[in-house]
Amino acid sequence: MKSARQAVVKTALWLCSMLLALLSAPCAYAAGNQLQPYAAAGSAPAAPWHVVGLPQQTKPFTRFSVVDIDGKRALRAEAVESYGNLVHALNLERTAAKLSWRWRVELLNTAVNLRVKEGDDSALKVCALWDLPLENVPFVERQILRVARSRTAEPLPAATVCYVWDAKLAEGTELDSPFTHRLRYVVLRSGDKPNGWFSEKRDIGADFLKFFGNESATLPPLIGIAVGADADNTHGRSVAYVADLLLE
């Protein structure tokens, strides 16, 4: 019973961290892209990108910085026994949405195991955050969301899909977070890739309907895009890069 309560609290804190990012960053869009660029090289990511962790987080934050590497302007994410997300707030109501990016991993955390709570870390993930009416959410998960909402007067994103570069799981693996069914993982890349950068393009609207279509037959508002890296559960370290993030 105690472990179940702890899981509910941790899930609520994760949801709150996403909400804090969404509320603190103003919506502004670059021409031809619904996402603003990170910033100039050698600096921290600029608004509306915003780094957040858990409420009252005492563990280290994942370090996000803007660098030039391999002739590209990229976001560097270094996790050292840390937790953190870089979030761009949105408020888009659309009938379709596609997200593309390029990424590479310099150092994988081989202790990661996304199937269990103590291994739930990632060297790099790109996530789409969706709004959803509470009444659409299954009963048990609705109670978890109620706990999260009790910590704020604002509504919380209720459905998240994260595209992950994992250390071991086979590419194409799809699974729930061990902490909450409101977060689904899709493993796009796995293991060390010595050839550098890899390109991705996802129909994130279709992915939402695949994972949450039993709760909503149409796309709800897309309220954020997040880049994350963490190593707090495994007490490990990872280094990765993402570039050319484009939302169409």
PDB file of C-alpha atoms in Angstrom:
ATOM      1  CA  MET A   1       0.000   0.000   0.000  1.00  0.00           C
ATOM      2  CA  LYS A   2       2.835   2.380   0.880  1.00  0.00           C
ATOM      3  CA  SER A   3       4.621   1.736  -2.435  1.00  0.00           C
ATOM      4  CA  ALA A   4       1.379   2.341  -4.313  1.00  0.00           C
ATOM      5  CA  ARG A   5       0.938   5.709  -2.575  1.00  0.00           C
ATOM      6  CA  GLN A   6       4.545   6.617  -3.352  1.00  0.00           C
ATOM      7  CA  ALA A   7       3.999   5.785  -7.025  1.00  0.00           C
ATOM      8  CA  VAL A   8       0.917   8.013  -7.120  1.00  0.00           C
ATOM      9  CA  VAL A   9       2.834  10.886  -5.510  1.00  0.00           C
ATOM     10  CA  LYS A  10       5.812  10.550  -7.892  1.00  0.00           C
ATOM     11  CA  THR A  11       3.499  10.440 -10.887  1.00  0.00           C
ATOM     12  CA  ALA A  12       1.717  13.543  -9.604  1.00  0.00           C
ATOM     13  CA  LEU A  13       5.043  15.342  -9.163  1.00  0.00           C
ATOM     14  CA  TRP A  14       6.088  14.434 -12.729  1.00  0.00           C
ATOM     15  CA  LEU A  15       2.837  15.832 -14.070  1.00  0.00           C
ATOM     16  CA  CYS A  16       3.264  18.992 -11.992  1.00  0.00           C
ATOM     17  CA  SER A  17       6.776  19.520 -13.360  1.00  0.00           C
ATOM     18  CA  MET A  18       5.401  19.453 -16.906  1.00  0.00           C
ATOM     19  CA  LEU A  19       2.638  21.882 -15.994  1.00  0.00           C
ATOM     20  CA  LEU A  20       5.055  24.334 -14.363  1.00  0.00           C
ATOM     21  CA  ALA A  21       7.047  24.471 -17.584  1.00  0.00           C
ATOM     22  CA  LEU A  22       3.957  24.988 -19.694  1.00  0.00           C
ATOM     23  CA  LEU A  23       2.649  27.789 -17.492  1.00  0.00           C
ATOM     24  CA  SER A  24       5.946  29.626 -17.183  1.00  0.00           C
ATOM     25  CA  ALA A  25       6.854  29.832 -20.871  1.00  0.00           C
ATOM     26  CA  PRO A  26       5.056  32.195 -23.256  1.00  0.00           C
ATOM     27  CA  CYS A  27       3.934  30.895 -26.654  1.00  0.00           C
ATOM     28  CA  ALA A  28       5.928  32.321 -29.585  1.00  0.00           C
ATOM     29  CA  TYR A  29       6.597  30.722 -32.938  1.00  0.00           C
ATOM     30  CA  ALA A  30       9.374  30.928 -35.514  1.00  0.00           C
ATOM     31  CA  ALA A  31       8.503  31.373 -39.178  1.00  0.00           C
ATOM     32  CA  GLY A  32       7.853  27.995 -40.813  1.00  0.00           C
ATOM     33  CA  ASN A  33       8.098  26.192 -37.503  1.00  0.00           C
ATOM     34  CA  GLN A  34       5.873  26.111 -34.425  1.00  0.00           C
ATOM     35  CA  LEU A  35       8.993  25.905 -32.240  1.00  0.00           C
ATOM     36  CA  GLN A  36      11.436  28.689 -31.475  1.00  0.00           C
ATOM     37  CA  PRO A  37      15.179  27.998 -31.913  1.00  0.00           C
ATOM     38  CA  TYR A  38      17.124  27.145 -28.766  1.00  0.00           C
ATOM     39  CA  ALA A  39      19.539  30.141 -28.726  1.00  0.00           C
ATOM     40  CA  ALA A  40      23.054  31.083 -29.767  1.00  0.00           C
ATOM     41  CA  ALA A  41      25.852  28.566 -29.224  1.00  0.00           C
ATOM     42  CA  GLY A  42      27.595  28.789 -25.874  1.00  0.00           C
ATOM     43  CA  SER A  43      24.468  29.837 -23.996  1.00  0.00           C
ATOM     44  CA  ALA A  44      21.606  28.297 -22.096  1.00  0.00           C
ATOM     45  CA  PRO A  45      18.391  27.613 -24.034  1.00  0.00           C
ATOM     46  CA  ALA A  46      16.346  30.790 -24.498  1.00  0.00           C
ATOM     47  CA  ALA A  47      12.659  31.432 -23.822  1.00  0.00           C
ATOM     48  CA  PRO A  48      10.162  30.027 -24.490  1.00  0.00           C
ATOM     49  CA  TRP A  49      12.309  26.936 -23.875  1.00  0.00           C
ATOM     50  CA  HIS A  50      12.403  26.391 -20.145  1.00  0.00           C
ATOM     51  CA  VAL A  51      14.212  23.879 -17.933  1.00  0.00           C
ATOM     52  CA  VAL A  52      12.190  22.325 -15.128  1.00  0.00           C
ATOM     53  CA  GLY A  53      12.395  19.397 -12.763  1.00  0.00           C
ATOM     54  CA  LEU A  54      10.175  18.087 -10.029  1.00  0.00           C
ATOM     55  CA  PRO A  55       8.564  20.566  -7.596  1.00  0.00           C
ATOM     56  CA  GLN A  56      11.045  21.349  -4.811  1.00  0.00           C
ATOM     57  CA  GLN A  57      13.609  19.130  -6.509  1.00  0.00           C
ATOM     58  CA  THR A  58      16.703  18.463  -4.406  1.00  0.00           C
ATOM     59  CA  LYS A  59      18.469  16.086  -6.791  1.00  0.00           C
ATOM     60  CA  PRO A  60      20.684  17.591  -9.524  1.00  0.00           C
ATOM     61  CA  PHE A  61      19.082  19.024 -12.644  1.00  0.00           C
ATOM     62  CA  THR A  62      19.967  17.678 -16.066  1.00  0.00           C
ATOM     63  CA  ARG A  63      22.212  20.200 -17.816  1.00  0.00           C
ATOM     64  CA  PHE A  64      20.970  21.594 -21.130  1.00  0.00           C
ATOM     65  CA  SER A  65      23.218  23.821 -23.242  1.00  0.00           C
ATOM     66  CA  VAL A  66      23.360  25.091 -26.829  1.00  0.00           C
ATOM     67  CA  VAL A  67      26.455  24.030 -28.765  1.00  0.00           C
ATOM     68  CA  ASP A  68      27.851  23.850 -32.277  1.00  0.00           C
ATOM     69  CA  ILE A  69      28.827  20.270 -33.146  1.00  0.00           C
ATOM     70  CA  ASP A  70      29.502  18.605 -36.493  1.00  0.00           C
ATOM     71  CA  GLY A  71      28.572  21.868 -38.191  1.00  0.00           C
ATOM     72  CA  LYS A  72      25.149  21.951 -36.521  1.00  0.00           C
ATOM     73  CA  ARG A  73      23.538  24.126 -33.860  1.00  0.00           C
ATOM     74  CA  ALA A  74      22.308  21.583 -31.320  1.00  0.00           C
ATOM     75  CA  LEU A  75      20.975  21.140 -27.839  1.00  0.00           C
ATOM     76  CA  ARG A  76      23.300  19.153 -25.552  1.00  0.00           C
ATOM     77  CA  ALA A  77      21.730  17.182 -22.705  1.00  0.00           C
ATOM     78  CA  GLU A  78      23.980  15.804 -19.977  1.00  0.00           C
ATOM     79  CA  ALA A  79      22.403  13.780 -17.165  1.00  0.00           C
ATOM     80  CA  VAL A  80      24.523  12.901 -14.137  1.00  0.00           C
ATOM     81  CA  GLU A  81      22.325  11.220 -11.506  1.00  0.00           C
ATOM     82  CA  SER A  82      19.925  13.994 -12.457  1.00  0.00           C
ATOM     83  CA  TYR A  83      16.414  14.770 -13.658  1.00  0.00           C
ATOM     84  CA  GLY A  84      15.179  17.524 -15.950  1.00  0.00           C
ATOM     85  CA  ASN A  85      13.094  18.471 -18.967  1.00  0.00           C
ATOM     86  CA  LEU A  86      13.352  21.296 -21.475  1.00  0.00           C
ATOM     87  CA  VAL A  87       9.833  22.313 -22.484  1.00  0.00           C
ATOM     88  CA  HIS A  88       8.387  24.578 -25.174  1.00  0.00           C
ATOM     89  CA  ALA A  89       4.810  25.632 -24.365  1.00  0.00           C
ATOM     90  CA  LEU A  90       2.181  25.437 -27.103  1.00  0.00           C
ATOM     91  CA  ASN A  91      -1.559  25.730 -27.472  1.00  0.00           C
ATOM     92  CA  LEU A  92      -2.348  24.230 -30.858  1.00  0.00           C
ATOM     93  CA  GLU A  93      -5.626  22.751 -31.978  1.00  0.00           C
ATOM     94  CA  ARG A  94      -5.037  20.812 -35.180  1.00  0.00           C
ATOM     95  CA  THR A  95      -6.303  17.863 -37.167  1.00  0.00           C
ATOM     96  CA  ALA A  96      -2.729  16.673 -37.836  1.00  0.00           C
ATOM     97  CA  ALA A  97       0.755  17.276 -36.446  1.00  0.00           C
ATOM     98  CA  LYS A  98       4.206  16.062 -37.466  1.00  0.00           C
ATOM     99  CA  LEU A  99       7.479  16.419 -35.595  1.00  0.00           C
ATOM    100  CA  SER A 100      10.960  15.918 -37.024  1.00  0.00           C
ATOM    101  CA  TRP A 101      14.459  16.161 -35.564  1.00  0.00           C
ATOM    102  CA  ARG A 102      18.000  14.826 -35.723  1.00  0.00           C
ATOM    103  CA  TRP A 103      19.805  13.323 -32.747  1.00  0.00           C
ATOM    104  CA  ARG A 104      22.919  11.502 -31.650  1.00  0.00           C
ATOM    105  CA  VAL A 105      24.105   9.927 -28.405  1.00  0.00           C
ATOM    106  CA  GLU A 106      27.654  10.382 -27.204  1.00  0.00           C
ATOM    107  CA  LEU A 107      27.365   8.382 -23.986  1.00  0.00           C
ATOM    108  CA  LEU A 108      24.642   5.862 -23.196  1.00  0.00           C
ATOM    109  CA  ASN A 109      23.548   4.943 -19.689  1.00  0.00           C
ATOM    110  CA  THR A 110      23.639   1.136 -19.886  1.00  0.00           C
ATOM    111  CA  ALA A 111      21.881   0.692 -16.526  1.00  0.00           C
ATOM    112  CA  VAL A 112      18.587   1.964 -17.996  1.00  0.00           C
ATOM    113  CA  ASN A 113      15.570  -0.374 -17.988  1.00  0.00           C
ATOM    114  CA  LEU A 114      12.358   1.374 -18.999  1.00  0.00           C
ATOM    115  CA  ARG A 115      10.257  -1.570 -17.822  1.00  0.00           C
ATOM    116  CA  VAL A 116      10.939  -0.962 -14.118  1.00  0.00           C
ATOM    117  CA  LYS A 117      10.825   2.123 -11.899  1.00  0.00           C
ATOM    118  CA  GLU A 118      14.400   1.818 -10.691  1.00  0.00           C
ATOM    119  CA  GLY A 119      15.623   1.774 -14.298  1.00  0.00           C
ATOM    120  CA  ASP A 120      13.292   4.424 -15.747  1.00  0.00           C
ATOM    121  CA  ASP A 121      15.871   6.838 -17.201  1.00  0.00           C
ATOM    122  CA  SER A 122      16.831   7.855 -20.728  1.00  0.00           C
ATOM    123  CA  ALA A 123      19.828   9.371 -22.475  1.00  0.00           C
ATOM    124  CA  LEU A 124      17.473  11.362 -24.685  1.00  0.00           C
ATOM    125  CA  LYS A 125      13.749  11.580 -25.342  1.00  0.00           C
ATOM    126  CA  VAL A 126      11.559  13.910 -27.376  1.00  0.00           C
ATOM    127  CA  CYS A 127       7.986  14.152 -26.067  1.00  0.00           C
ATOM    128  CA  ALA A 128       4.623  15.458 -27.241  1.00  0.00           C
ATOM    129  CA  LEU A 129       2.276  16.654 -24.467  1.00  0.00           C
ATOM    130  CA  TRP A 130      -1.464  16.611 -25.082  1.00  0.00           C
ATOM    131  CA  ASP A 131      -4.415  18.047 -23.237  1.00  0.00           C
ATOM    132  CA  LEU A 132      -7.411  15.801 -22.543  1.00  0.00           C
ATOM    133  CA  PRO A 133     -10.629  16.291 -20.540  1.00  0.00           C
ATOM    134  CA  LEU A 134     -10.447  14.540 -17.192  1.00  0.00           C
ATOM    135  CA  GLU A 135     -13.707  12.717 -17.826  1.00  0.00           C
ATOM    136  CA  ASN A 136     -12.072  10.953 -20.792  1.00  0.00           C
ATOM    137  CA  VAL A 137      -9.404   9.386 -18.585  1.00  0.00           C
ATOM    138  CA  PRO A 138      -9.932   5.888 -17.080  1.00  0.00           C
ATOM    139  CA  PHE A 139     -10.998   5.867 -13.431  1.00  0.00           C
ATOM    140  CA  VAL A 140      -7.760   4.776 -11.714  1.00  0.00           C
ATOM    141  CA  GLU A 141      -5.581   7.102 -13.790  1.00  0.00           C
ATOM    142  CA  ARG A 142      -8.118   9.872 -13.228  1.00  0.00           C
ATOM    143  CA  GLN A 143      -7.481   9.584  -9.486  1.00  0.00           C
ATOM    144  CA  ILE A 144      -3.740   9.969 -10.052  1.00  0.00           C
ATOM    145  CA  LEU A 145      -4.446  13.098 -12.072  1.00  0.00           C
ATOM    146  CA  ARG A 146      -6.686  14.376  -9.289  1.00  0.00           C
ATOM    147  CA  VAL A 147      -3.758  14.091  -6.865  1.00  0.00           C
ATOM    148  CA  ALA A 148      -1.604  16.096  -9.286  1.00  0.00           C
ATOM    149  CA  ARG A 149      -4.337  18.687  -9.803  1.00  0.00           C
ATOM    150  CA  SER A 150      -4.703  19.124  -6.068  1.00  0.00           C
ATOM    151  CA  ARG A 151      -1.267  20.769  -6.179  1.00  0.00           C
ATOM    152  CA  THR A 152      -2.333  23.463  -8.632  1.00  0.00           C
ATOM    153  CA  ALA A 153      -5.432  25.346  -9.713  1.00  0.00           C
ATOM    154  CA  GLU A 154      -4.578  24.838 -13.386  1.00  0.00           C
ATOM    155  CA  PRO A 155      -5.450  21.828 -15.584  1.00  0.00           C
ATOM    156  CA  LEU A 156      -2.687  19.294 -16.275  1.00  0.00           C
ATOM    157  CA  PRO A 157      -1.642  17.653 -19.556  1.00  0.00           C
ATOM    158  CA  ALA A 158      -3.145  14.191 -19.401  1.00  0.00           C
ATOM    159  CA  ALA A 159      -1.445  12.299 -22.237  1.00  0.00           C
ATOM    160  CA  THR A 160       2.226  12.209 -23.215  1.00  0.00           C
ATOM    161  CA  VAL A 161       4.095  10.258 -25.890  1.00  0.00           C
ATOM    162  CA  CYS A 162       7.896  10.165 -25.657  1.00  0.00           C
ATOM    163  CA  TYR A 163      10.234   9.026 -28.430  1.00  0.00           C
ATOM    164  CA  VAL A 164      13.295   7.480 -26.814  1.00  0.00           C
ATOM    165  CA  TRP A 165      16.867   6.558 -27.645  1.00  0.00           C
ATOM    166  CA  ASP A 166      17.347   3.532 -25.399  1.00  0.00           C
ATOM    167  CA  ALA A 167      20.394   1.509 -24.439  1.00  0.00           C
ATOM    168  CA  LYS A 168      18.971  -1.999 -24.889  1.00  0.00           C
ATOM    169  CA  LEU A 169      15.344  -2.267 -25.985  1.00  0.00           C
ATOM    170  CA  ALA A 170      14.696  -3.166 -29.603  1.00  0.00           C
ATOM    171  CA  GLU A 171      13.857  -0.337 -31.968  1.00  0.00           C
ATOM    172  CA  GLY A 172      10.101  -0.171 -32.404  1.00  0.00           C
ATOM    173  CA  THR A 173       9.365  -1.224 -28.817  1.00  0.00           C
ATOM    174  CA  GLU A 174       6.297   0.514 -27.387  1.00  0.00           C
ATOM    175  CA  LEU A 175       5.560   0.478 -23.667  1.00  0.00           C
ATOM    176  CA  ASP A 176       3.994   2.375 -20.796  1.00  0.00           C
ATOM    177  CA  SER A 177       6.097   4.222 -18.259  1.00  0.00           C
ATOM    178  CA  PRO A 178       6.401   2.060 -15.132  1.00  0.00           C
ATOM    179  CA  PHE A 179       5.157   5.069 -13.157  1.00  0.00           C
ATOM    180  CA  THR A 180       2.041   5.956 -15.164  1.00  0.00           C
ATOM    181  CA  HIS A 181      -0.038   4.805 -18.130  1.00  0.00           C
ATOM    182  CA  ARG A 182      -0.454   8.469 -19.041  1.00  0.00           C
ATOM    183  CA  LEU A 183       3.087   8.367 -20.469  1.00  0.00           C
ATOM    184  CA  ARG A 184       3.880   6.042 -23.396  1.00  0.00           C
ATOM    185  CA  TYR A 185       7.374   5.326 -24.696  1.00  0.00           C
ATOM    186  CA  VAL A 186       8.301   4.571 -28.309  1.00  0.00           C
ATOM    187  CA  VAL A 187      11.888   3.363 -28.788  1.00  0.00           C
ATOM    188  CA  LEU A 188      13.164   4.787 -32.074  1.00  0.00           C
ATOM    189  CA  ARG A 189      16.882   4.099 -31.634  1.00  0.00           C
ATOM    190  CA  SER A 190      18.747   1.608 -29.490  1.00  0.00           C
ATOM    191  CA  GLY A 191      22.342   1.079 -28.449  1.00  0.00           C
ATOM    192  CA  ASP A 192      25.529   2.767 -29.587  1.00  0.00           C
ATOM    193  CA  LYS A 193      25.394   4.233 -33.097  1.00  0.00           C
ATOM    194  CA  PRO A 194      28.926   5.046 -34.279  1.00  0.00           C
ATOM    195  CA  ASN A 195      27.762   6.790 -37.448  1.00  0.00           C
ATOM    196  CA  GLY A 196      26.644   9.949 -35.685  1.00  0.00           C
ATOM    197  CA  TRP A 197      23.396  11.731 -36.447  1.00  0.00           C
ATOM    198  CA  PHE A 198      20.069  10.053 -37.180  1.00  0.00           C
ATOM    199  CA  SER A 199      16.960  11.704 -38.585  1.00  0.00           C
ATOM    200  CA  GLU A 200      13.421  11.111 -37.316  1.00  0.00           C
ATOM    201  CA  LYS A 201       9.997  12.217 -38.477  1.00  0.00           C
ATOM    202  CA  ARG A 202       6.859  11.211 -36.593  1.00  0.00           C
ATOM    203  CA  ASP A 203       3.202  11.759 -37.214  1.00  0.00           C
ATOM    204  CA  ILE A 204       2.599  12.664 -33.584  1.00  0.00           C
ATOM    205  CA  GLY A 205      -1.118  13.090 -34.180  1.00  0.00           C
ATOM    206  CA  ALA A 206      -1.390   9.514 -35.453  1.00  0.00           C
ATOM    207  CA  ASP A 207       0.713   8.311 -32.515  1.00  0.00           C
ATOM    208  CA  PHE A 208      -1.607  10.042 -30.053  1.00  0.00           C
ATOM    209  CA  LEU A 209      -4.621   8.335 -31.600  1.00  0.00           C
ATOM    210  CA  LYS A 210      -2.816   5.004 -31.563  1.00  0.00           C
ATOM    211  CA  PHE A 211      -2.071   5.162 -27.849  1.00  0.00           C
ATOM    212  CA  PHE A 212      -4.990   7.224 -26.553  1.00  0.00           C
ATOM    213  CA  GLY A 213      -7.603   6.894 -29.280  1.00  0.00           C
ATOM    214  CA  ASN A 214      -9.864   4.932 -26.955  1.00  0.00           C
ATOM    215  CA  GLU A 215     -10.128   8.125 -24.889  1.00  0.00           C
ATOM    216  CA  SER A 216     -10.482  10.648 -27.727  1.00  0.00           C
ATOM    217  CA  ALA A 217     -11.429  10.040 -31.352  1.00  0.00           C
ATOM    218  CA  THR A 218      -9.980  13.417 -32.397  1.00  0.00           C
ATOM    219  CA  LEU A 219      -6.752  15.227 -31.586  1.00  0.00           C
ATOM    220  CA  PRO A 220      -6.933  17.328 -28.414  1.00  0.00           C
ATOM    221  CA  PRO A 221      -4.846  20.501 -28.070  1.00  0.00           C
ATOM    222  CA  LEU A 222      -1.088  19.972 -28.277  1.00  0.00           C
ATOM    223  CA  ILE A 223       0.197  21.929 -25.282  1.00  0.00           C
ATOM    224  CA  GLY A 224       3.920  21.288 -25.325  1.00  0.00           C
ATOM    225  CA  ILE A 225       7.018  19.689 -26.812  1.00  0.00           C
ATOM    226  CA  ALA A 226       9.673  18.505 -24.363  1.00  0.00           C
ATOM    227  CA  VAL A 227      13.246  17.270 -24.636  1.00  0.00           C
ATOM    228  CA  GLY A 228      14.344  15.221 -21.651  1.00  0.00           C
ATOM    229  CA  ALA A 229      17.273  13.276 -20.261  1.00  0.00           C
ATOM    230  CA  ASP A 230      17.553  11.745 -16.813  1.00  0.00           C
ATOM    231  CA  ALA A 231      19.747   9.405 -14.784  1.00  0.00           C
ATOM    232  CA  ASP A 232      18.348   9.821 -11.280  1.00  0.00           C
ATOM    233  CA  ASN A 233      16.824   6.357 -10.903  1.00  0.00           C
ATOM    234  CA  THR A 234      19.907   4.476 -12.144  1.00  0.00           C
ATOM    235  CA  HIS A 235      22.481   6.900 -10.636  1.00  0.00           C
ATOM    236  CA  GLY A 236      24.222   6.905 -13.998  1.00  0.00           C
ATOM    237  CA  ARG A 237      25.410   9.374 -16.642  1.00  0.00           C
ATOM    238  CA  SER A 238      24.569  10.089 -20.269  1.00  0.00           C
ATOM    239  CA  VAL A 239      25.353  12.702 -22.926  1.00  0.00           C
ATOM    240  CA  ALA A 240      23.285  13.296 -26.059  1.00  0.00           C
ATOM    241  CA  TYR A 241      22.385  15.935 -28.663  1.00  0.00           C
ATOM    242  CA  VAL A 242      19.271  16.941 -30.592  1.00  0.00           C
ATOM    243  CA  ALA A 243      19.066  19.363 -33.547  1.00  0.00           C
ATOM    244  CA  ASP A 244      16.699  20.608 -36.242  1.00  0.00           C
ATOM    245  CA  LEU A 245      13.576  20.132 -34.145  1.00  0.00           C
ATOM    246  CA  LEU A 246      10.647  21.047 -36.404  1.00  0.00           C
ATOM    247  CA  LEU A 247       6.937  20.971 -35.671  1.00  0.00           C
ATOM    248  CA  GLU A 248       4.633  21.138 -38.704  1.00  0.00           C
TER     249      GLU A 248
END
